Short mmCIF file of C-alpha atoms in Angstrom, two decimals:
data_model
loop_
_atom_site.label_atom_id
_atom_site.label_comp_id
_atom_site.label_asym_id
_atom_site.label_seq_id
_atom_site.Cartn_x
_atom_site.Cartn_y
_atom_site.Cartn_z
CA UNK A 19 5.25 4.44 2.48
CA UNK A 20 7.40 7.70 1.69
CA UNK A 21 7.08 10.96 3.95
CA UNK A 22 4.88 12.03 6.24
CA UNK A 23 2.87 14.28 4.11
CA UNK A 24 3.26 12.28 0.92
CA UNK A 25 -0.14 11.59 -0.83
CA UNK A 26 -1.77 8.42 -0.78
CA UNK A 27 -1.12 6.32 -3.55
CA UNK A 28 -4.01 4.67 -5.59
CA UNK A 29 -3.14 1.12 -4.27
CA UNK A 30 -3.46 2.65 -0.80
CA UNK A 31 -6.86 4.41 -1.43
CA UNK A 32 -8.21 1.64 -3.37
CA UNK A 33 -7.37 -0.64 -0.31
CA UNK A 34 -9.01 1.50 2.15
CA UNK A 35 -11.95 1.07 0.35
CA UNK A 36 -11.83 -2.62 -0.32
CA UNK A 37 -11.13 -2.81 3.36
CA UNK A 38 -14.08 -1.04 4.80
CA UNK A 39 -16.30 -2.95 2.03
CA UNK A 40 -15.06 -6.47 3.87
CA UNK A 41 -16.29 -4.46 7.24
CA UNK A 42 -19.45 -3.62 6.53
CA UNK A 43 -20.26 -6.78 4.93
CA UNK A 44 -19.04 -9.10 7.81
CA UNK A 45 -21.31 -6.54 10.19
CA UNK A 46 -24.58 -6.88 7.86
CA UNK A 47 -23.86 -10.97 8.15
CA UNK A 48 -22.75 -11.17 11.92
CA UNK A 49 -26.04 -8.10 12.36
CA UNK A 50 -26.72 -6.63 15.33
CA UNK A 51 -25.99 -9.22 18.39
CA UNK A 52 -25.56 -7.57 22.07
CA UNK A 53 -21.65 -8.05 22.16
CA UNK A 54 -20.95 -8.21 18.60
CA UNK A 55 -17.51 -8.18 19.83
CA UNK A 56 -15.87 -5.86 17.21
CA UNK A 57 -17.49 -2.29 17.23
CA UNK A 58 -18.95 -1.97 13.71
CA UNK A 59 -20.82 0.72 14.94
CA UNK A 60 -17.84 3.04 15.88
CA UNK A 61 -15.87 1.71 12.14
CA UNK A 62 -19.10 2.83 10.16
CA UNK A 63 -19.55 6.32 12.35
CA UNK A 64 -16.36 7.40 11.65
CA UNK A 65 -16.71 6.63 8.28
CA UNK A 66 -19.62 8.70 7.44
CA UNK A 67 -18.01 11.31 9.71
CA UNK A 68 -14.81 11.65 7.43
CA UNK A 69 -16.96 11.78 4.39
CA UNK A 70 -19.31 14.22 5.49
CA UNK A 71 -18.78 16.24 8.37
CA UNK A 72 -15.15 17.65 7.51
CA UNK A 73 -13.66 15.01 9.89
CA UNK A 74 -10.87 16.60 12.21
CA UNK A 75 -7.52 14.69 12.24
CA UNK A 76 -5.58 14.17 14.57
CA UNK A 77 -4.07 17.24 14.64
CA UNK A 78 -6.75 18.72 15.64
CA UNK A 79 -7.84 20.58 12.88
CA UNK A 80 -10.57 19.67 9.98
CA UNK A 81 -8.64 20.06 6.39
CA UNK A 82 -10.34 22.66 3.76
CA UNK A 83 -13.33 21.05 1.70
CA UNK A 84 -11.22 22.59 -1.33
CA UNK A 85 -8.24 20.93 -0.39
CA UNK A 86 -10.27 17.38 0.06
CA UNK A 87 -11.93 17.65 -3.59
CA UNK A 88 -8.53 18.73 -4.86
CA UNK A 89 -6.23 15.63 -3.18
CA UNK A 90 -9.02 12.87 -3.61
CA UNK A 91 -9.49 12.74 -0.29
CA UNK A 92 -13.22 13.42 -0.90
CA UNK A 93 -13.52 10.93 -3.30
CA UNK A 94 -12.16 8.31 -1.05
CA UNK A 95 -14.21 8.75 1.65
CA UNK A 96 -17.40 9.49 -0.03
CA UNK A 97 -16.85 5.82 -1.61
CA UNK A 98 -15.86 4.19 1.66
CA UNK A 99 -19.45 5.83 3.35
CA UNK A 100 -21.61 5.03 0.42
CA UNK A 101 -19.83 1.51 0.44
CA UNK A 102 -21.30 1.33 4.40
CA UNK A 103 -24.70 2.55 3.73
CA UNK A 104 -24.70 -0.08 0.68
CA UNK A 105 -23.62 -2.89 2.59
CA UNK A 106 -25.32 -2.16 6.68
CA UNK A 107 -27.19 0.95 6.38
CA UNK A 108 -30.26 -0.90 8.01
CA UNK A 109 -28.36 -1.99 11.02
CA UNK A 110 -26.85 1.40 11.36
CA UNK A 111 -30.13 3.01 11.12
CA UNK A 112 -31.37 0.80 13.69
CA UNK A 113 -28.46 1.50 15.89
CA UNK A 114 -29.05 5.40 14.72
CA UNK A 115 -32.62 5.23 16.05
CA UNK A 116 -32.86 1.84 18.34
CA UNK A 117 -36.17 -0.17 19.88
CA UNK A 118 -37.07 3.16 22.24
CA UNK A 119 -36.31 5.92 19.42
CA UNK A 120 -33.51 7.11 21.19
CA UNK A 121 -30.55 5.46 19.61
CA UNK A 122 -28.32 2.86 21.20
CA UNK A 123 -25.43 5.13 23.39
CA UNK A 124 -21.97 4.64 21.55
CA UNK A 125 -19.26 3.60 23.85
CA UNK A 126 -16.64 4.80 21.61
CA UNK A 127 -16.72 8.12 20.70
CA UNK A 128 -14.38 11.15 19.38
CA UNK A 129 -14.34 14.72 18.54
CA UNK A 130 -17.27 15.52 15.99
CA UNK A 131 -16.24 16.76 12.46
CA UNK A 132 -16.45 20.58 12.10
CA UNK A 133 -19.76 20.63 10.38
CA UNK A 134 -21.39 18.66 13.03
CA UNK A 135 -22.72 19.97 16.41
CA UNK A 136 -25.22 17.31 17.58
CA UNK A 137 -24.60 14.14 20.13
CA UNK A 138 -21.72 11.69 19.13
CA UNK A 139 -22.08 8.26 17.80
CA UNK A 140 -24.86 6.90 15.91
CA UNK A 141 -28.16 8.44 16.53
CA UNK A 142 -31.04 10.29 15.05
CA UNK A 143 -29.34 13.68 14.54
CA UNK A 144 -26.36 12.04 13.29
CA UNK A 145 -28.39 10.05 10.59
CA UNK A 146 -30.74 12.99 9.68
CA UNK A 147 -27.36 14.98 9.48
CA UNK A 148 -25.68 12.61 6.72
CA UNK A 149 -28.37 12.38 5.16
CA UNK A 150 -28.46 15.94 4.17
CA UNK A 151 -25.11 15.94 3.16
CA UNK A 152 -25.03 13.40 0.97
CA UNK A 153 -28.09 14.94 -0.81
CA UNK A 154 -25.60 18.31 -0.75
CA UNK A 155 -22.69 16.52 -2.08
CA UNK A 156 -24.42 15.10 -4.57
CA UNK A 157 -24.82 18.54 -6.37
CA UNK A 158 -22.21 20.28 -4.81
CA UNK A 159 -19.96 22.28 -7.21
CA UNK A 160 -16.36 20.85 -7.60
CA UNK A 161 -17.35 17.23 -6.55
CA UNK A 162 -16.31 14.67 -8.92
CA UNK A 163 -19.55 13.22 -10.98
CA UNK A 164 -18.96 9.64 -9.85
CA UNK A 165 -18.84 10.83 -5.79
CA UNK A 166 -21.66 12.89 -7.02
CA UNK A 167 -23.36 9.60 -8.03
CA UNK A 168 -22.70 7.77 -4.89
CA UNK A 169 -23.92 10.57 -3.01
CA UNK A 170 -27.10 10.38 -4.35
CA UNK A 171 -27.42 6.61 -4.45
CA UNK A 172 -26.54 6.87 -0.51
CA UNK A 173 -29.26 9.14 0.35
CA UNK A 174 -31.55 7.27 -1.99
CA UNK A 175 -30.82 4.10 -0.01
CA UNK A 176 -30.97 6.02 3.35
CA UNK A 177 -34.53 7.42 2.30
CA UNK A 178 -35.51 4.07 1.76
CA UNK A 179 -34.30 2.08 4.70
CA UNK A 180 -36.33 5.02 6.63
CA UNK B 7 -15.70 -12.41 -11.96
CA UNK B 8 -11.91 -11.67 -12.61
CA UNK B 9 -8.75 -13.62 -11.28
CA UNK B 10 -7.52 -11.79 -7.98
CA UNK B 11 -3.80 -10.71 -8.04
CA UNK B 12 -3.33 -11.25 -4.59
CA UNK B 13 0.24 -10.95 -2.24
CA UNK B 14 1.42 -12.10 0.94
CA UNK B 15 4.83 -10.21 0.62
CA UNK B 16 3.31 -6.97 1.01
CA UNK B 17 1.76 -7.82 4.53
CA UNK B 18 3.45 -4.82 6.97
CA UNK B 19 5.18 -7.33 9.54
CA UNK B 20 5.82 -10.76 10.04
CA UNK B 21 4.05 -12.56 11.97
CA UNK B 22 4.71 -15.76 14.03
CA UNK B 23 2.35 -18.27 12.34
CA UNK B 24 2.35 -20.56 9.01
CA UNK B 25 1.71 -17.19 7.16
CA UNK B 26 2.49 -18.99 3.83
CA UNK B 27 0.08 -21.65 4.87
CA UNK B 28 -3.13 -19.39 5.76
CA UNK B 29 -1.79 -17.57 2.59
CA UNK B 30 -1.73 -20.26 0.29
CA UNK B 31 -5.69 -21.53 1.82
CA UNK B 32 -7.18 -18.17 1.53
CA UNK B 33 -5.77 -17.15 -1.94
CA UNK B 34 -6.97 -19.95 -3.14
CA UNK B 35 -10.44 -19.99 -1.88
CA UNK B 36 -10.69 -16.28 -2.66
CA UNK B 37 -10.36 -17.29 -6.36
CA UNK B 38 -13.37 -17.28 -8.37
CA UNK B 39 -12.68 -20.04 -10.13
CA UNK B 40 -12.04 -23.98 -8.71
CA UNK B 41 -11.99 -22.53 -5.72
CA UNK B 42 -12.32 -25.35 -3.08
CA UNK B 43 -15.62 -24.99 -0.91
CA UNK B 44 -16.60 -22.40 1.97
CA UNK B 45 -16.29 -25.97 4.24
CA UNK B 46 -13.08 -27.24 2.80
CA UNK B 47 -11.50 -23.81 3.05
CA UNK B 48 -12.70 -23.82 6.71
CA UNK B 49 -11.55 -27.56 7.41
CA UNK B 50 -8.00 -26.69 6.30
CA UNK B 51 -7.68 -23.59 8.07
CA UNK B 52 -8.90 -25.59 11.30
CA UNK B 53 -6.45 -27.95 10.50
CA UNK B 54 -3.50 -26.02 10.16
CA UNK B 55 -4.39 -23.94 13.47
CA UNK B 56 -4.44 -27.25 15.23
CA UNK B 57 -0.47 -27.73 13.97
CA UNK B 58 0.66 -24.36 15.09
CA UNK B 59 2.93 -24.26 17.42
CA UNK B 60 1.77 -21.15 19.00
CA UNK B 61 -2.07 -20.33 21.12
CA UNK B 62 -4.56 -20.50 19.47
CA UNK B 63 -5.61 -17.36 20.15
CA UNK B 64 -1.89 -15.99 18.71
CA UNK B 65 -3.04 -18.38 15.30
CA UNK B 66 -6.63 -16.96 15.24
CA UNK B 67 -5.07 -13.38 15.43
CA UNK B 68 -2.74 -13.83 12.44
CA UNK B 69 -5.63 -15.26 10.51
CA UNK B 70 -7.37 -12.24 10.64
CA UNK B 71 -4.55 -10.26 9.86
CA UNK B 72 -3.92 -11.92 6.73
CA UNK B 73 -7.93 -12.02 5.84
CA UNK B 74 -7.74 -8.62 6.58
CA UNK B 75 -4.36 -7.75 4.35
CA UNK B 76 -6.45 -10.11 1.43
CA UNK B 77 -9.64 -7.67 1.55
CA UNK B 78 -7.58 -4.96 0.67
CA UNK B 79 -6.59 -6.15 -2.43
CA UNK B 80 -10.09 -7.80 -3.59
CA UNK B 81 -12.46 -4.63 -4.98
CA UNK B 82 -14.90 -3.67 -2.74
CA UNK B 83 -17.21 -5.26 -5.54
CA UNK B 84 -16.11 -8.40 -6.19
CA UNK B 85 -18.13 -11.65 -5.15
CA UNK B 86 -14.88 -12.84 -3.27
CA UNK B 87 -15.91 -9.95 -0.46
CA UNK B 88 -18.85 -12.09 0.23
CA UNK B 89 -16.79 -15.42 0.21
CA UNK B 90 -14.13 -14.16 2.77
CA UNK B 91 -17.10 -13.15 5.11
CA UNK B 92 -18.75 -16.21 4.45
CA UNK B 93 -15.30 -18.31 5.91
CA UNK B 94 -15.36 -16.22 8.75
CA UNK B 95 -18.52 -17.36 9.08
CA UNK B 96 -17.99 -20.75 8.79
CA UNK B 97 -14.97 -20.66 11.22
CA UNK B 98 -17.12 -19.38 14.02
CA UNK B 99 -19.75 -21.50 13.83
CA UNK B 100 -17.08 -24.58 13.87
CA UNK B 101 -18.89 -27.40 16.27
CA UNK B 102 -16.99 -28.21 19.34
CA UNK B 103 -14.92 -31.30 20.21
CA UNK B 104 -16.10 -31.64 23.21
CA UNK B 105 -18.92 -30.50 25.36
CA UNK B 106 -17.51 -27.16 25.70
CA UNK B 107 -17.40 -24.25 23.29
CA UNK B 108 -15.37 -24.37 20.05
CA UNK B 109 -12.58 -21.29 20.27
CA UNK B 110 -13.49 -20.61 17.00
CA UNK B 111 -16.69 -18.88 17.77
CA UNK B 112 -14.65 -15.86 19.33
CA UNK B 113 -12.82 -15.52 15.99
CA UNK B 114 -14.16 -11.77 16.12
CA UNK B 115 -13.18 -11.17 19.53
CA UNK B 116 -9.36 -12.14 18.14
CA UNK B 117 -10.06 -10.61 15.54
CA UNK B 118 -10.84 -6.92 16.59
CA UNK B 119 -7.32 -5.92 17.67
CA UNK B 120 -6.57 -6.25 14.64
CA UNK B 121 -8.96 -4.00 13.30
CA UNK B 122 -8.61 -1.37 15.70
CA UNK B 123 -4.40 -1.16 14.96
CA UNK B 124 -5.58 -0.84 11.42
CA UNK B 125 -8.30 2.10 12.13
CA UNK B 126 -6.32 3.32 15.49
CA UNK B 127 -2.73 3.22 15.42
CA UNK B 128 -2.05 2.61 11.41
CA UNK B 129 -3.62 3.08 8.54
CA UNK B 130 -7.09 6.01 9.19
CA UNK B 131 -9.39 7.35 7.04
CA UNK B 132 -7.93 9.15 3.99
CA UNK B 133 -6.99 12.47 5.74
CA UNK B 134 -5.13 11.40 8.32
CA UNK B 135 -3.49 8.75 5.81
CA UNK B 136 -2.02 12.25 4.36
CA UNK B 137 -0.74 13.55 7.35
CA UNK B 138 0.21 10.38 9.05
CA UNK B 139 1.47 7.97 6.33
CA UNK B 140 1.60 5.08 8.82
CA UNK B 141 4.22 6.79 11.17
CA UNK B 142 3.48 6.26 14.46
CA UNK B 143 0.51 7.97 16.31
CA UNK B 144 0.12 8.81 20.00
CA UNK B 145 -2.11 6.02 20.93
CA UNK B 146 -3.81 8.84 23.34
CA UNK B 147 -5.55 10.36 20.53
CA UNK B 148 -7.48 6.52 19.98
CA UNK B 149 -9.27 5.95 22.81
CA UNK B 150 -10.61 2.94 20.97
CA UNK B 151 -7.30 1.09 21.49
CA UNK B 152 -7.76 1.57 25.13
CA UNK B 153 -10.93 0.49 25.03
CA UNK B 154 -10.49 -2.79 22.92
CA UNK B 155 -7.60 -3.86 25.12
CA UNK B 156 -10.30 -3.22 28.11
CA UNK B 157 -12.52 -5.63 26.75
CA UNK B 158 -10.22 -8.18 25.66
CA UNK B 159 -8.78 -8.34 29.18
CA UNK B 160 -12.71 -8.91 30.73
CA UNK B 161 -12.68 -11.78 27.68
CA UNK B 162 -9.81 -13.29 29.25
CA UNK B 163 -10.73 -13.26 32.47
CA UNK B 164 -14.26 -14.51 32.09
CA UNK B 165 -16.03 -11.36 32.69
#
């Protein structure tokens, strides 16, 4: 690791990928127990957060979509969201929508991306929400044709899990 | 399915455990090719738990760290994804010795600190990656660390 604001290398950004892929699979084989003991739910929310809702860092403040399509950053995270809808987009729709149609309450939660108004943590909004933006991502000018692809095979799969 | 290139040297801290030993089990399981069984893998890293010094828990921990540090560097579409998840698997459904409960089935529960330094304190999603670069964060601004610690305590104490 170099400075602070150095950009990511590839061997960093293909690991955080590889990474969440191991995640989401172990959660669609473990599934959906009561105490599954490590919160998939929260790891897979703020996944499709960063992708898609202009996810606010730390800081404090969300970086420019521009800048995002520009660093890679977009194409990282698009990947790593597609990669959890792939692998445990049924048990995060179930978690979205739960038994009663309400959603199951997160108990881990953080500030919403700036594109994003509704409730926190999995639920219906949040799901319809993503959703969309995949299907605007995925013929959004200045997106990269293989994030383009992945957007569209995400909402796809979300479409059919529904 | 290609031959993983896969390193132990590049793992960000040492760690108190047979780290060459989990190491040389997993990297060789995680090969797609004479790659000893899902079982076998298990048995031996069962085994080698049972000769740590250390808890347990401390040897369960480090396991997961290095699983962890080996799913970064197997693509996110490689078969071997599956077979790492499938030894985790395995681990926690280990039988017991005895009447009670084999440790091994709260392999997640060890497990999940892990995972939230990585998401929490670490290594976040790509934009923060570019603004943090793995210096250290205010653990305020991840209330999941609090929160993992919270539950971990209840663990401990039986709640």
């Amino acid at each position: 690791m170099q400075g602070r604001d150095a950009t990511p290398t590839a061997d960093e950004i293909t690991g955080w990928l590889n990474l969440n892929s191991f995640l989401s699979r172990l959660w669609k084989s473990v599934g959906s127990v009561p105490d599954p003991e490590i919160q998939f739910e929260f790891y897979a929310c703020v996944a499709l957060r960063s992708a898609l809702e202009g996810y606010s860092s730390f800081r404090g403040s969300a970086r420019r979509e521009e800048d995002r399509k520009a660093d890679g950053a977009l194409d990282c995270d698009v990947a790593v969201a597609a990669e959890w809808i792939d692998q445990a987009g049924p048990l995060i729709y179930a978690a979205s929508f739960g038994q009663d149609g309400n959603g199951r309450e997160s108990e881990l939660v953080t500030a919403p991306g700036a594109l994003y108004h509704g409730p926190e943590g999995l639920c219906g909004e949040h799901w319809e929400f993503w959703k969309k933006r995949f299907g605007e991502l995925s013929t959004q000018d200045g997106v990269s044709e293989k994030s383009k692809s992945l957007a569209l095979k995400a909402k796809l799969a979300m479409e059919s899990i529904e | 399915m290609s031959v993983l290139s896969l390193r132990l040297d590049t793992l960000p801290r040492d760690i108190d455990v047979d780290d060459e030993g989990l190491f040389s089990i997993l990297s060789n399981f995680l090969q797609p090719t004479s790659a000893p069984s899902t079982s076998e893998a298990a048995r031996a890293v069962i085994k080698l738990g049972l000769e740590s010094e250390g808890q347990l828990s401390y040897f369960m921990s480090a396991f997961f760290e290095i699983a962890m540090h080996l799913a970064r560097q197997t693509p996110h579409n490689h078969p071997s994804q599956d077979r790492l998840v499938d030894l985790i698997q395995a681990l926690r459904s280990t039988p017991a010795s005895d009447d009670g409960q084999s440790p091994w089935s709260s392999l997640l529960l060890h497990g999940s600190g892990e995972i939230s330094e990585i998401y929490g304190g670490k290594t976040l999603f790509l934009d923060t990656l570019v603004n943090s670069k793995l210096k250290a964060v205010p653990r305020a601004h991840f209330p999941i660390r609090k929160h993992i610690c919270a539950r971990q305590r209840c663990h401990a104490d039986g709640r």
